[in-house]
Coordinates of C-alpha atoms in Angstrom, one line a residue:
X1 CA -30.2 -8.1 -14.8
X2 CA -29.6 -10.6 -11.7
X3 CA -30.6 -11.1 -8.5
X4 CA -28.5 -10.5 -5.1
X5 CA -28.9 -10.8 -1.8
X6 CA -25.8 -9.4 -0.1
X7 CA -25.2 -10.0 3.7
X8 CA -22.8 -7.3 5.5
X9 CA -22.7 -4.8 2.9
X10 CA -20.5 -2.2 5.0
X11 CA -20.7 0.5 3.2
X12 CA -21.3 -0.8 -0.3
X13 CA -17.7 -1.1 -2.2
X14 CA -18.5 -4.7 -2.8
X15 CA -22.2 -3.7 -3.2
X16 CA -21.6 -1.2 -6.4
X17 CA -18.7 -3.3 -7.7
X18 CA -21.9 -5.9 -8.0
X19 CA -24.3 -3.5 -9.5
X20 CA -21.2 -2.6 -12.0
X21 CA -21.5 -6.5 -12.9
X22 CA -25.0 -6.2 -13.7
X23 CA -26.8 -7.1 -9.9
X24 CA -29.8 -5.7 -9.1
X25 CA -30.2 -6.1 -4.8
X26 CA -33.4 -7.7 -3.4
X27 CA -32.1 -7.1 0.2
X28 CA -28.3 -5.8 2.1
X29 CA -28.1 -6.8 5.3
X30 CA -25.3 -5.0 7.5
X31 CA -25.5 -4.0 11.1
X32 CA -23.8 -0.8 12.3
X33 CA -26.3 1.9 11.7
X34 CA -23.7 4.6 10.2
X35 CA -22.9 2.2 7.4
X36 CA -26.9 1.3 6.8
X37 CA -27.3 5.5 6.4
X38 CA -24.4 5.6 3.6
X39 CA -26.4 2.5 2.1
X40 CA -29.4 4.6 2.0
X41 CA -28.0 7.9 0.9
X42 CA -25.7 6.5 -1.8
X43 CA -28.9 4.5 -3.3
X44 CA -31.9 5.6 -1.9
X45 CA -33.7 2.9 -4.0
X46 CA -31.6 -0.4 -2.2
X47 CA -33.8 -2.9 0.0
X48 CA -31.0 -1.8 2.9
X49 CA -32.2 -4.0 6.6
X50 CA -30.2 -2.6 8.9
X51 CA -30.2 -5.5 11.6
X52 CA -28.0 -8.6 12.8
X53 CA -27.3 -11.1 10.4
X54 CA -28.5 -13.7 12.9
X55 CA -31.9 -12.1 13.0
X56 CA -32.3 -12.3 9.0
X57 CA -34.0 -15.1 7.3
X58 CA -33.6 -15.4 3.2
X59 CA -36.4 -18.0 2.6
X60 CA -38.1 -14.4 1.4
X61 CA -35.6 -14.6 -1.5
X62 CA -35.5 -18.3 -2.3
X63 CA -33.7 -19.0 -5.9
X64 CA -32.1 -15.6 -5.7
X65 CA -29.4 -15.5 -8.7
X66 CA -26.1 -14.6 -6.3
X67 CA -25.7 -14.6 -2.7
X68 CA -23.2 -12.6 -1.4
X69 CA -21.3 -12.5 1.5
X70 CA -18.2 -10.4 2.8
X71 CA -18.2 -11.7 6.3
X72 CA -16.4 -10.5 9.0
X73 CA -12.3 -10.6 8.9
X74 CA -11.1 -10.5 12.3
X75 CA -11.6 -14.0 13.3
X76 CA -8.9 -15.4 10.8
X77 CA -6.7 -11.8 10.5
X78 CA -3.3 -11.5 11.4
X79 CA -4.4 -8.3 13.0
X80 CA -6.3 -10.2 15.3
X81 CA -5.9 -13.0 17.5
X82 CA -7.2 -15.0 15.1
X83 CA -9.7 -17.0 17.2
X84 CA -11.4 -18.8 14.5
X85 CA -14.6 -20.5 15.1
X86 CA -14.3 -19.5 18.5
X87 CA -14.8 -15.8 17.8
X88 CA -18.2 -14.5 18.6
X89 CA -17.8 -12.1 15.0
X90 CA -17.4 -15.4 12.7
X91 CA -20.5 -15.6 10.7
X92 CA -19.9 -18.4 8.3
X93 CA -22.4 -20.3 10.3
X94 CA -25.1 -17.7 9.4
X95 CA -23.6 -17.8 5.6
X96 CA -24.1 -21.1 5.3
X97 CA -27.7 -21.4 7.0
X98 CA -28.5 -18.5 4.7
X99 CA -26.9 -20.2 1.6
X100 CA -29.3 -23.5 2.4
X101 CA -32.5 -20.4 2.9
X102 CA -32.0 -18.7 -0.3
X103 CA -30.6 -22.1 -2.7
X104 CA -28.7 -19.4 -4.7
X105 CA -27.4 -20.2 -8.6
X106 CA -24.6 -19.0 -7.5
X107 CA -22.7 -18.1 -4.0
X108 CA -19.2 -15.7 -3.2
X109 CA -17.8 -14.9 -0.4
X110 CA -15.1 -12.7 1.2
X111 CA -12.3 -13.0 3.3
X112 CA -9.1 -11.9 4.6
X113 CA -5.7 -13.9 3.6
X114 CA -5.9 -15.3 6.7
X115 CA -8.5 -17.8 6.2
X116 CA -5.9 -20.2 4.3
X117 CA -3.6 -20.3 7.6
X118 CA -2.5 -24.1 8.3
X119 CA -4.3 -23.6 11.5
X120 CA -7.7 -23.3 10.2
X121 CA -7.4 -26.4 7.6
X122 CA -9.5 -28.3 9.8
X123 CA -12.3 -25.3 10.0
X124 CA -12.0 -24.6 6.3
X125 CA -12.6 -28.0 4.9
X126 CA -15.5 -28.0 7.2
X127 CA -17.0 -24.8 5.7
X128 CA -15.8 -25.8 1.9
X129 CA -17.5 -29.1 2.2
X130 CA -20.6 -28.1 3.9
X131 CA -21.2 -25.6 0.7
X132 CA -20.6 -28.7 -1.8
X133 CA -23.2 -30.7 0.5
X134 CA -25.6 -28.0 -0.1
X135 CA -25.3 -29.0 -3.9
X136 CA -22.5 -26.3 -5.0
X137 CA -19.2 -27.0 -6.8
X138 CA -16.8 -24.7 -4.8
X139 CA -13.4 -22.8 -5.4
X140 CA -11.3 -20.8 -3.6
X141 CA -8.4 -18.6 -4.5
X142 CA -6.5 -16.0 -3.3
X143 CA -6.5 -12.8 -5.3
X144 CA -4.7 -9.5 -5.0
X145 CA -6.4 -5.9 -6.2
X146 CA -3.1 -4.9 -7.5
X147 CA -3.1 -7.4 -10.4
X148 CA -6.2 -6.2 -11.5
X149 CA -5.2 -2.9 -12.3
X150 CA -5.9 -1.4 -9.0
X151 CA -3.1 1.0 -7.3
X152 CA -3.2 -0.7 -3.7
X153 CA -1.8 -4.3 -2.4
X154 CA -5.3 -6.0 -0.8
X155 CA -5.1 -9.8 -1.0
X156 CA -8.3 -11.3 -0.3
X157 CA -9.5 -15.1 -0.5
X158 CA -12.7 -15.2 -2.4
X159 CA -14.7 -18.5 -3.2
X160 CA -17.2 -19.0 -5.3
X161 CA -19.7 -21.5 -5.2
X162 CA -22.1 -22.8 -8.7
X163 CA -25.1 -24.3 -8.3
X164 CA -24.6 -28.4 -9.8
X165 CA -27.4 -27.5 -12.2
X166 CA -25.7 -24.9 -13.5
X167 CA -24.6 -25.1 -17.2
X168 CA -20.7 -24.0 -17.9
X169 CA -17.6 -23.2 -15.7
X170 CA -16.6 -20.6 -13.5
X171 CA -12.9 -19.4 -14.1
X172 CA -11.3 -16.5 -11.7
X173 CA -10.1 -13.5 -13.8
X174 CA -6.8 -13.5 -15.8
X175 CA -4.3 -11.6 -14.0
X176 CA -3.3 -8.4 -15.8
X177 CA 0.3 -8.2 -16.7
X178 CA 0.9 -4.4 -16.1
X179 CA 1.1 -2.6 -13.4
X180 CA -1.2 0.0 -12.2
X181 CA -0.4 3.9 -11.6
X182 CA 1.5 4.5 -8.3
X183 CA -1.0 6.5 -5.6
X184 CA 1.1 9.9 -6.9
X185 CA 0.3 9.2 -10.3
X186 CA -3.2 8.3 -10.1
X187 CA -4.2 10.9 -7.4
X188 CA -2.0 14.4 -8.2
X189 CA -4.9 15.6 -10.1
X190 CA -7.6 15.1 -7.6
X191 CA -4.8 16.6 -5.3
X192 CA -4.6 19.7 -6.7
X193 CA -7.8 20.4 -7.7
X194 CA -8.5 22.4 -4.6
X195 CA -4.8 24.5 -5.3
X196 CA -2.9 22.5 -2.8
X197 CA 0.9 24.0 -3.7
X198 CA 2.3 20.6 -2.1
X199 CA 0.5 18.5 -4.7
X200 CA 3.6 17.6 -7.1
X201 CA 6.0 17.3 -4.5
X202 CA 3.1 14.5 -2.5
X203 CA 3.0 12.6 -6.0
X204 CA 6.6 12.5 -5.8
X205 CA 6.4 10.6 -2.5
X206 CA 3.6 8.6 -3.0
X207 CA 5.0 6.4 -5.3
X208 CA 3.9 3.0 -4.4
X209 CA 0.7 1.2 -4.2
X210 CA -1.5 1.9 -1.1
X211 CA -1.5 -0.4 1.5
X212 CA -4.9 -2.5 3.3
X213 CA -6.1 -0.4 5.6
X214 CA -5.8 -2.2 8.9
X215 CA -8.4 -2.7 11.6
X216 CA -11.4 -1.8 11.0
X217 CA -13.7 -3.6 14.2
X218 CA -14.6 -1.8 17.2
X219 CA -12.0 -3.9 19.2
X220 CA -9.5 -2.8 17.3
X221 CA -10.4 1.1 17.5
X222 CA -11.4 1.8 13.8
X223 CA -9.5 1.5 10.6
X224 CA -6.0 2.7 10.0
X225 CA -2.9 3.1 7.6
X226 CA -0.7 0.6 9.2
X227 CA 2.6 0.5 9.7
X228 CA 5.0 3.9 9.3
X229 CA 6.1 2.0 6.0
X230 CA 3.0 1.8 4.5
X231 CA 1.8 5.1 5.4
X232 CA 5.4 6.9 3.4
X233 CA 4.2 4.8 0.8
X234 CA 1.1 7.2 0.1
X235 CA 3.8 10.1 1.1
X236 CA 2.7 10.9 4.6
X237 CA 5.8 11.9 7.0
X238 CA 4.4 10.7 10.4
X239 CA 6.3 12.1 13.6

């Protein structure tokens, strides 16, 4: 079993995806309140601090096997205005004074497509090279959950950072080379499991892959389906 300390959690998709990988949490950190309670209720037994990142100090957890980090989007999102360092919500500054706290074996963190945008080259050789100061070899790659077998097109940038101490390599996954069930196909089940007579006919309609789901911050109103497009591709008619 290893070690994590994971900085805003949400509400813990990336959290049990890392307990599925064999990570046992020594602290989550995320701040809005609602999110902390599913933390809690999901896995009552999680070290879950429900404060600001900026508040947090990991010096407590020095040497911790994995640092996580799934910071916030908006600043380098197409669905923002993509303000960069000069948005109040980017918290790579905090990752990376947390990263030089804790002295991880190993570091990964999250982020939106955006990040790789020739207008933040400048910002994200600056972050990139500040983790390889801090003694880490670095990667970064852009990865897509539908080539991993999962029915819904999310493309997320996701570097990884190794310790120089380290023995071996890390290598992203090996992108699978079929495709996933459509949302109808993987869903119609779970559908009609309540006797919904319009099941079949929604499987029918919901063949395609689910799309991001879009927003998500307070500025932008909460999360939602996105465009008419992508919401006829889970077989919603929207007037």
């Amino acid at each position: 079993m290893f070690s994590c300390v994971e900085i805003c959690s949400g509400a813990g998709g990336q959290s049990l995806g890392l307990e599925k990988a064999g990570f046992k949490h020594l602290a989550l950190v995320e701040y809005e309140k609602n999110y902390c309670e599913v933390l809690k209720k999901n896995r009552p037994n999680w070290n879950v601090i429900c404060e600001d990142v900026h508040n947090f100090s990991g010096k407590k957890y020095l040497g911790a096997d994995l640092f996580a980090a799934g910071v916030p989007c908006p600043p380098f999102s197409v669905a923002s205005k993509q303000l960069g360092e000069n948005d109040e919500r980017d918290l790579f500054p905090e990752t990376l004074r947390l990263i030089e706290e804790i002295q991880p074996r190993a570091i990964m963190i999250e982020n939106v497509k955006g990040f790789l945008d020739k207008k933040f080259d400048d910002y994200r050789e600056k972050i990139l090279n500040s983790i390889e100061n801090l003694g880490y070899q670095v990667q970064i790659k852009l990865l897509n959950a539908l080539d991993f077998g999962v029915s819904q097109v999310r493309q997320r940038i996701v570097i990884v950072g190794i310790k120089n101490d380290e023995r071996g390599k890390f290598f992203y996954p090996e992108i699978e080379n079929k495709k996933p069930p459509t949302v109808g196909e993987l869903l119609k089940n779970l559908m009609k499991s309540k006797n919904w007579r319009g099941a079949d006919d929604w499987a029918k309609k919901a063949d395609g892959f689910a799309p991001t789901i879009v927003g998500g911050s307070k500025k932008h109103g909460g999360p939602d389906l996105g465009p008419v497009r992508a919401k006829k591709s889970l077989g919603f008619a929207w007037r």
